[in-house]
mmCIF file with all atom_site columns, C-alpha atoms and ligand atoms in Angstrom:
data_model
loop_
_atom_site.group_PDB
_atom_site.id
_atom_site.type_symbol
_atom_site.label_atom_id
_atom_site.label_alt_id
_atom_site.label_comp_id
_atom_site.label_asym_id
_atom_site.label_entity_id
_atom_site.label_seq_id
_atom_site.pdbx_PDB_ins_code
_atom_site.Cartn_x
_atom_site.Cartn_y
_atom_site.Cartn_z
_atom_site.occupancy
_atom_site.B_iso_or_equiv
_atom_site.pdbx_formal_charge
_atom_site.auth_seq_id
_atom_site.auth_comp_id
_atom_site.auth_asym_id
_atom_site.auth_atom_id
_atom_site.pdbx_PDB_model_num
ATOM   1   C CA  . MET A 1 1   ? 152.103 99.240  147.803 1.00 85.00 ? 486  MET A CA  1
ATOM   2   C CA  . LYS A 1 2   ? 151.521 95.480  147.949 1.00 96.00 ? 487  LYS A CA  1
ATOM   3   C CA  . LEU A 1 3   ? 154.994 95.070  149.435 1.00 98.00 ? 488  LEU A CA  1
ATOM   4   C CA  . SER A 1 4   ? 154.365 97.765  152.012 1.00 98.00 ? 489  SER A CA  1
ATOM   5   C CA  . ASN A 1 5   ? 151.214 95.979  153.162 1.00 98.00 ? 490  ASN A CA  1
ATOM   6   C CA  . ASP A 1 6   ? 153.196 92.749  153.484 1.00 98.00 ? 491  ASP A CA  1
ATOM   7   C CA  . SER A 1 7   ? 155.601 94.334  155.967 1.00 98.00 ? 492  SER A CA  1
ATOM   8   C CA  . THR A 1 8   ? 155.415 94.863  159.726 1.00 97.00 ? 493  THR A CA  1
ATOM   9   C CA  . SER A 1 9   ? 158.577 96.971  159.974 1.00 97.00 ? 494  SER A CA  1
ATOM   10  C CA  . GLY A 1 10  ? 159.108 98.530  156.567 1.00 97.00 ? 495  GLY A CA  1
ATOM   11  C CA  . LYS A 1 11  ? 156.049 100.492 155.528 1.00 97.00 ? 496  LYS A CA  1
ATOM   12  C CA  . TRP A 1 12  ? 158.508 103.069 154.170 1.00 97.00 ? 497  TRP A CA  1
ATOM   13  C CA  . ILE A 1 13  ? 159.179 100.733 151.239 1.00 98.00 ? 498  ILE A CA  1
ATOM   14  C CA  . SER A 1 14  ? 156.287 102.343 149.355 1.00 97.00 ? 499  SER A CA  1
ATOM   15  C CA  . GLY A 1 15  ? 158.575 105.384 148.943 1.00 96.00 ? 500  GLY A CA  1
ATOM   16  C CA  . ALA A 1 16  ? 161.446 103.413 147.397 1.00 97.00 ? 501  ALA A CA  1
ATOM   17  C CA  . ASN A 1 17  ? 162.148 103.532 143.665 1.00 97.00 ? 502  ASN A CA  1
ATOM   18  C CA  . PHE A 1 18  ? 162.359 99.757  143.559 1.00 98.00 ? 503  PHE A CA  1
ATOM   19  C CA  . ALA A 1 19  ? 162.797 96.847  145.914 1.00 98.00 ? 504  ALA A CA  1
ATOM   20  C CA  . ILE A 1 20  ? 164.263 93.369  145.928 1.00 98.00 ? 505  ILE A CA  1
ATOM   21  C CA  . ILE A 1 21  ? 162.760 90.521  147.943 1.00 98.00 ? 506  ILE A CA  1
ATOM   22  C CA  . VAL A 1 22  ? 165.627 88.202  148.849 1.00 98.00 ? 507  VAL A CA  1
ATOM   23  C CA  . LEU A 1 23  ? 164.659 84.523  148.824 1.00 98.00 ? 508  LEU A CA  1
ATOM   24  C CA  . THR A 1 24  ? 166.795 81.753  150.290 1.00 98.00 ? 509  THR A CA  1
ATOM   25  C CA  . ASN A 1 25  ? 166.537 77.995  150.385 1.00 98.00 ? 510  ASN A CA  1
ATOM   26  C CA  . PRO A 1 26  ? 166.623 76.912  154.059 1.00 98.00 ? 511  PRO A CA  1
ATOM   27  C CA  . TYR A 1 27  ? 167.779 73.458  152.932 1.00 98.00 ? 512  TYR A CA  1
ATOM   28  C CA  . PHE A 1 28  ? 171.253 75.031  152.827 1.00 98.00 ? 513  PHE A CA  1
ATOM   29  C CA  . ARG A 1 29  ? 172.629 75.475  156.325 1.00 97.00 ? 514  ARG A CA  1
ATOM   30  C CA  . PHE A 1 30  ? 174.147 78.921  155.800 1.00 98.00 ? 515  PHE A CA  1
ATOM   31  C CA  . HIS A 1 31  ? 171.323 80.373  153.750 1.00 98.00 ? 516  HIS A CA  1
ATOM   32  C CA  . LEU A 1 32  ? 171.024 83.442  155.986 1.00 98.00 ? 517  LEU A CA  1
ATOM   33  C CA  . ILE A 1 33  ? 174.718 84.229  155.622 1.00 98.00 ? 518  ILE A CA  1
ATOM   34  C CA  . ASP A 1 34  ? 174.272 84.034  151.861 1.00 98.00 ? 519  ASP A CA  1
ATOM   35  C CA  . ALA A 1 35  ? 171.343 86.438  152.128 1.00 98.00 ? 520  ALA A CA  1
ATOM   36  C CA  . GLY A 1 36  ? 173.462 88.904  154.125 1.00 98.00 ? 521  GLY A CA  1
ATOM   37  C CA  . LYS A 1 37  ? 176.257 88.725  151.561 1.00 98.00 ? 522  LYS A CA  1
ATOM   38  C CA  . VAL A 1 38  ? 174.014 89.261  148.585 1.00 98.00 ? 523  VAL A CA  1
ATOM   39  C CA  . VAL A 1 39  ? 172.259 92.161  150.292 1.00 98.00 ? 524  VAL A CA  1
ATOM   40  C CA  . GLN A 1 40  ? 175.477 93.938  151.165 1.00 98.00 ? 525  GLN A CA  1
ATOM   41  C CA  . ASN A 1 41  ? 176.892 93.410  147.667 1.00 98.00 ? 526  ASN A CA  1
ATOM   42  C CA  . MET A 1 42  ? 173.778 94.951  146.153 1.00 98.00 ? 527  MET A CA  1
ATOM   43  C CA  . GLN A 1 43  ? 173.892 97.873  148.596 1.00 98.00 ? 528  GLN A CA  1
ATOM   44  C CA  . LEU A 1 44  ? 177.553 98.602  147.873 1.00 98.00 ? 529  LEU A CA  1
ATOM   45  C CA  . ALA A 1 45  ? 177.078 98.311  144.106 1.00 98.00 ? 530  ALA A CA  1
ATOM   46  C CA  . ALA A 1 46  ? 174.102 100.675 144.263 1.00 98.00 ? 531  ALA A CA  1
ATOM   47  C CA  . TRP A 1 47  ? 176.003 103.171 146.411 1.00 95.00 ? 532  TRP A CA  1
ATOM   48  C CA  . ASN A 1 48  ? 178.701 103.360 143.715 1.00 95.00 ? 533  ASN A CA  1
ATOM   49  C CA  . TYR A 1 49  ? 175.995 104.965 141.588 1.00 95.00 ? 534  TYR A CA  1
ATOM   50  C CA  . GLY A 1 50  ? 174.744 107.206 144.403 1.00 93.00 ? 535  GLY A CA  1
ATOM   51  C CA  . VAL A 1 51  ? 171.736 104.987 145.063 1.00 96.00 ? 536  VAL A CA  1
ATOM   52  C CA  . GLY A 1 52  ? 170.863 104.547 148.736 1.00 96.00 ? 537  GLY A CA  1
ATOM   53  C CA  . SER A 1 53  ? 169.110 101.597 150.326 1.00 97.00 ? 538  SER A CA  1
ATOM   54  C CA  . ALA A 1 54  ? 167.463 100.283 153.468 1.00 97.00 ? 539  ALA A CA  1
ATOM   55  C CA  . LEU A 1 55  ? 166.301 96.926  154.726 1.00 98.00 ? 540  LEU A CA  1
ATOM   56  C CA  . PHE A 1 56  ? 163.362 95.339  156.423 1.00 98.00 ? 541  PHE A CA  1
ATOM   57  C CA  . THR A 1 57  ? 162.947 91.900  157.912 1.00 98.00 ? 542  THR A CA  1
ATOM   58  C CA  . GLY A 1 58  ? 159.475 92.206  159.418 1.00 98.00 ? 543  GLY A CA  1
ATOM   59  C CA  . ILE A 1 59  ? 157.671 90.187  156.765 1.00 98.00 ? 544  ILE A CA  1
ATOM   60  C CA  . GLU A 1 60  ? 154.081 88.907  156.788 1.00 98.00 ? 545  GLU A CA  1
ATOM   61  C CA  . GLU A 1 61  ? 155.147 85.641  155.266 1.00 98.00 ? 546  GLU A CA  1
ATOM   62  C CA  . ASP A 1 62  ? 151.782 84.256  154.181 1.00 98.00 ? 547  ASP A CA  1
ATOM   63  C CA  . ARG A 1 63  ? 150.819 87.536  152.539 1.00 98.00 ? 548  ARG A CA  1
ATOM   64  C CA  . ILE A 1 64  ? 154.090 88.121  150.706 1.00 98.00 ? 549  ILE A CA  1
ATOM   65  C CA  . ARG A 1 65  ? 154.059 84.526  149.428 1.00 98.00 ? 550  ARG A CA  1
ATOM   66  C CA  . LYS A 1 66  ? 150.583 84.986  148.012 1.00 98.00 ? 551  LYS A CA  1
ATOM   67  C CA  . ASP A 1 67  ? 151.148 88.473  146.592 1.00 98.00 ? 552  ASP A CA  1
ATOM   68  C CA  . PHE A 1 68  ? 154.376 87.550  144.789 1.00 98.00 ? 553  PHE A CA  1
ATOM   69  C CA  . SER A 1 69  ? 153.760 83.846  144.034 1.00 98.00 ? 554  SER A CA  1
ATOM   70  C CA  . ILE A 1 70  ? 156.802 82.706  146.020 1.00 98.00 ? 555  ILE A CA  1
ATOM   71  C CA  . PRO A 1 71  ? 157.401 78.948  145.734 1.00 98.00 ? 556  PRO A CA  1
ATOM   72  C CA  . ILE A 1 72  ? 157.244 77.000  148.986 1.00 97.00 ? 557  ILE A CA  1
ATOM   73  C CA  . GLU A 1 73  ? 160.890 75.881  148.862 1.00 98.00 ? 558  GLU A CA  1
ATOM   74  C CA  . TYR A 1 74  ? 162.104 79.477  149.081 1.00 98.00 ? 559  TYR A CA  1
ATOM   75  C CA  . LYS A 1 75  ? 161.867 81.682  152.131 1.00 98.00 ? 560  LYS A CA  1
ATOM   76  C CA  . PRO A 1 76  ? 161.487 85.458  151.893 1.00 98.00 ? 561  PRO A CA  1
ATOM   77  C CA  . VAL A 1 77  ? 164.042 86.599  154.475 1.00 98.00 ? 562  VAL A CA  1
ATOM   78  C CA  . ILE A 1 78  ? 164.786 90.255  153.857 1.00 98.00 ? 563  ILE A CA  1
ATOM   79  C CA  . VAL A 1 79  ? 163.670 93.065  151.587 1.00 98.00 ? 564  VAL A CA  1
ATOM   80  C CA  . VAL A 1 80  ? 165.951 95.831  150.269 1.00 98.00 ? 565  VAL A CA  1
ATOM   81  C CA  . GLY A 1 81  ? 164.527 99.110  149.019 1.00 98.00 ? 566  GLY A CA  1
ATOM   82  C CA  . PHE A 1 82  ? 166.608 101.318 146.730 1.00 98.00 ? 567  PHE A CA  1
ATOM   83  C CA  . GLY A 1 83  ? 166.386 104.951 145.711 1.00 97.00 ? 568  GLY A CA  1
ATOM   84  C CA  . TYR A 1 84  ? 168.228 108.200 145.243 1.00 95.00 ? 569  TYR A CA  1
ATOM   85  C CA  . PRO A 1 85  ? 168.660 110.059 148.564 1.00 91.00 ? 570  PRO A CA  1
ATOM   86  C CA  . ARG A 1 86  ? 166.398 113.108 148.868 1.00 88.00 ? 571  ARG A CA  1
ATOM   87  C CA  . LYS A 1 87  ? 169.205 115.167 150.338 1.00 83.00 ? 572  LYS A CA  1
ATOM   88  C CA  . LYS A 1 88  ? 172.494 115.493 148.540 1.00 80.00 ? 573  LYS A CA  1
ATOM   89  C CA  . ILE A 1 89  ? 175.172 113.465 150.350 1.00 76.00 ? 574  ILE A CA  1
ATOM   90  C CA  . ASP A 1 90  ? 178.500 115.287 150.423 1.00 76.00 ? 575  ASP A CA  1
ATOM   91  C CA  . GLY A 1 91  ? 181.570 115.723 152.619 1.00 72.00 ? 576  GLY A CA  1
ATOM   92  C CA  . LYS A 1 92  ? 179.619 118.037 154.924 1.00 75.00 ? 577  LYS A CA  1
ATOM   93  C CA  . THR A 1 93  ? 176.915 115.477 155.687 1.00 77.00 ? 578  THR A CA  1
ATOM   94  C CA  . LYS A 1 94  ? 176.856 114.585 159.395 1.00 80.00 ? 579  LYS A CA  1
ATOM   95  C CA  . LYS A 1 95  ? 178.906 111.451 160.048 1.00 81.00 ? 580  LYS A CA  1
ATOM   96  C CA  . LYS A 1 96  ? 177.379 108.460 161.865 1.00 85.00 ? 581  LYS A CA  1
ATOM   97  C CA  . ASN A 1 97  ? 178.515 107.961 165.437 1.00 91.00 ? 582  ASN A CA  1
ATOM   98  C CA  . ARG A 1 98  ? 180.439 104.716 164.852 1.00 92.00 ? 583  ARG A CA  1
ATOM   99  C CA  . LEU A 1 99  ? 182.681 102.833 167.323 1.00 94.00 ? 584  LEU A CA  1
ATOM   100 C CA  . THR A 1 100 ? 186.370 103.328 166.696 1.00 93.00 ? 585  THR A CA  1
ATOM   101 C CA  . MET A 1 101 ? 188.497 100.442 165.430 1.00 92.00 ? 586  MET A CA  1
ATOM   102 C CA  . HIS A 1 102 ? 190.000 99.989  168.907 1.00 91.00 ? 587  HIS A CA  1
ATOM   103 C CA  . GLU A 1 103 ? 186.593 99.827  170.581 1.00 93.00 ? 588  GLU A CA  1
ATOM   104 C CA  . LEU A 1 104 ? 185.433 97.229  168.096 1.00 94.00 ? 589  LEU A CA  1
ATOM   105 C CA  . VAL A 1 105 ? 188.435 94.970  167.502 1.00 96.00 ? 590  VAL A CA  1
ATOM   106 C CA  . SER A 1 106 ? 190.507 92.848  169.894 1.00 96.00 ? 591  SER A CA  1
ATOM   107 C CA  . PHE A 1 107 ? 194.041 91.651  169.195 1.00 95.00 ? 592  PHE A CA  1
ATOM   108 C CA  . GLU A 1 108 ? 195.214 88.137  170.088 1.00 96.00 ? 593  GLU A CA  1
ATOM   109 C CA  . GLU A 1 109 ? 192.726 87.876  172.968 1.00 96.00 ? 594  GLU A CA  1
ATOM   110 C CA  . TYR A 1 110 ? 189.176 89.163  173.419 1.00 96.00 ? 595  TYR A CA  1
ATOM   111 C CA  . GLY A 1 111 ? 189.215 92.562  175.138 1.00 92.00 ? 596  GLY A CA  1
ATOM   112 C CA  . LYS A 1 112 ? 192.881 93.292  174.415 1.00 91.00 ? 597  LYS A CA  1
ATOM   113 C CA  . SER A 1 113 ? 193.661 96.279  172.254 1.00 84.00 ? 598  SER A CA  1
HETATM 114 C C1  . FMN B 2 .   ? 169.556 92.411  159.520 1.00 86.69 ? 1359 FMN B C1  1
HETATM 115 C C2  . FMN B 2 .   ? 168.904 93.772  159.480 1.00 86.69 ? 1359 FMN B C2  1
HETATM 116 C C3  . FMN B 2 .   ? 167.528 93.881  159.599 1.00 86.69 ? 1359 FMN B C3  1
HETATM 117 C C4  . FMN B 2 .   ? 166.892 95.117  159.530 1.00 86.69 ? 1359 FMN B C4  1
HETATM 118 N N1  . FMN B 2 .   ? 165.531 95.192  159.639 1.00 86.69 ? 1359 FMN B N1  1
HETATM 119 C C5  . FMN B 2 .   ? 164.925 96.380  159.553 1.00 86.69 ? 1359 FMN B C5  1
HETATM 120 C C6  . FMN B 2 .   ? 163.508 96.479  159.617 1.00 86.69 ? 1359 FMN B C6  1
HETATM 121 O O1  . FMN B 2 .   ? 162.820 95.478  159.768 1.00 86.69 ? 1359 FMN B O1  1
HETATM 122 N N2  . FMN B 2 .   ? 162.938 97.709  159.481 1.00 86.69 ? 1359 FMN B N2  1
HETATM 123 C C7  . FMN B 2 .   ? 163.689 98.847  159.295 1.00 86.69 ? 1359 FMN B C7  1
HETATM 124 O O2  . FMN B 2 .   ? 163.126 99.925  159.182 1.00 86.69 ? 1359 FMN B O2  1
HETATM 125 N N3  . FMN B 2 .   ? 165.034 98.776  159.232 1.00 86.69 ? 1359 FMN B N3  1
HETATM 126 C C8  . FMN B 2 .   ? 165.655 97.581  159.342 1.00 86.69 ? 1359 FMN B C8  1
HETATM 127 N N4  . FMN B 2 .   ? 167.031 97.485  159.237 1.00 86.69 ? 1359 FMN B N4  1
HETATM 128 C C9  . FMN B 2 .   ? 167.769 98.655  158.790 1.00 86.69 ? 1359 FMN B C9  1
HETATM 129 C C10 . FMN B 2 .   ? 168.472 99.336  159.896 1.00 86.69 ? 1359 FMN B C10 1
HETATM 130 O O3  . FMN B 2 .   ? 167.526 99.996  160.632 1.00 86.69 ? 1359 FMN B O3  1
HETATM 131 C C11 . FMN B 2 .   ? 169.443 100.262 159.213 1.00 86.69 ? 1359 FMN B C11 1
HETATM 132 O O4  . FMN B 2 .   ? 170.526 99.505  158.834 1.00 86.69 ? 1359 FMN B O4  1
HETATM 133 C C12 . FMN B 2 .   ? 169.805 101.399 160.115 1.00 86.69 ? 1359 FMN B C12 1
HETATM 134 O O5  . FMN B 2 .   ? 168.827 102.363 159.918 1.00 86.69 ? 1359 FMN B O5  1
HETATM 135 C C13 . FMN B 2 .   ? 171.195 101.934 159.869 1.00 86.69 ? 1359 FMN B C13 1
HETATM 136 O O6  . FMN B 2 .   ? 171.393 102.115 158.495 1.00 86.69 ? 1359 FMN B O6  1
HETATM 137 P P1  . FMN B 2 .   ? 172.628 102.943 157.944 1.00 86.69 ? 1359 FMN B P1  1
HETATM 138 O O7  . FMN B 2 .   ? 173.763 102.747 158.895 1.00 86.69 ? 1359 FMN B O7  1
HETATM 139 O O8  . FMN B 2 .   ? 172.873 102.347 156.600 1.00 86.69 ? 1359 FMN B O8  1
HETATM 140 O O9  . FMN B 2 .   ? 172.145 104.346 157.866 1.00 86.69 ? 1359 FMN B O9  1
HETATM 141 C C14 . FMN B 2 .   ? 167.662 96.281  159.328 1.00 86.69 ? 1359 FMN B C14 1
HETATM 142 C C15 . FMN B 2 .   ? 169.061 96.170  159.233 1.00 86.69 ? 1359 FMN B C15 1
HETATM 143 C C16 . FMN B 2 .   ? 169.676 94.943  159.297 1.00 86.69 ? 1359 FMN B C16 1
HETATM 144 C C17 . FMN B 2 .   ? 171.179 94.877  159.180 1.00 86.69 ? 1359 FMN B C17 1
#
C-alpha cells in the first residue's frame, strides 16, 4: 500500500503479490540500460514459472525514498509488480496485435525490407 501511494502511474501495484523497486546509480552512464536489462530478465524468469508482471515509472521520488529508506546515491527508476495472472493463459488467449518482423526491421538500409 505504501508503494501504491508512492506512485503516480501504478496504483495497481497494491494488487500485486510482490514488487521490486529497481535502483540504479546515475554515476554510471548507462544506468538506465542496466535497469531495462535487469527488469526484462526478471520478467522472463518469472514468466517461466507462469508469473506475470507489469511496470511503472511514475514515481513520487521524495516519498518512495522516505518510505523505503533509499540511499541518496541510488535512484529509484522503475518498479516491477509480479503475480499469478487471474485468468488462465493458454493457446486460446487473444494474441497481442504486434507489428510483423518486416514492418519492424530494415535490412542493409533503413526502410528497406
Ligand atoms: C519503460 C516502461 C515504462 C512503463 N511505465 C508504466 C507506468 O508508469 N504505468 C503503467 O501502468 N504501465 C507502465 N508500463 C507498462 C506498459 O504499460 C506495459 O508494458 C503494457 O501494458 C504492455 O504490456 P504487455 O505487452 O506485457 O502486456 C511501462 C512499460 C515500459 C516498457
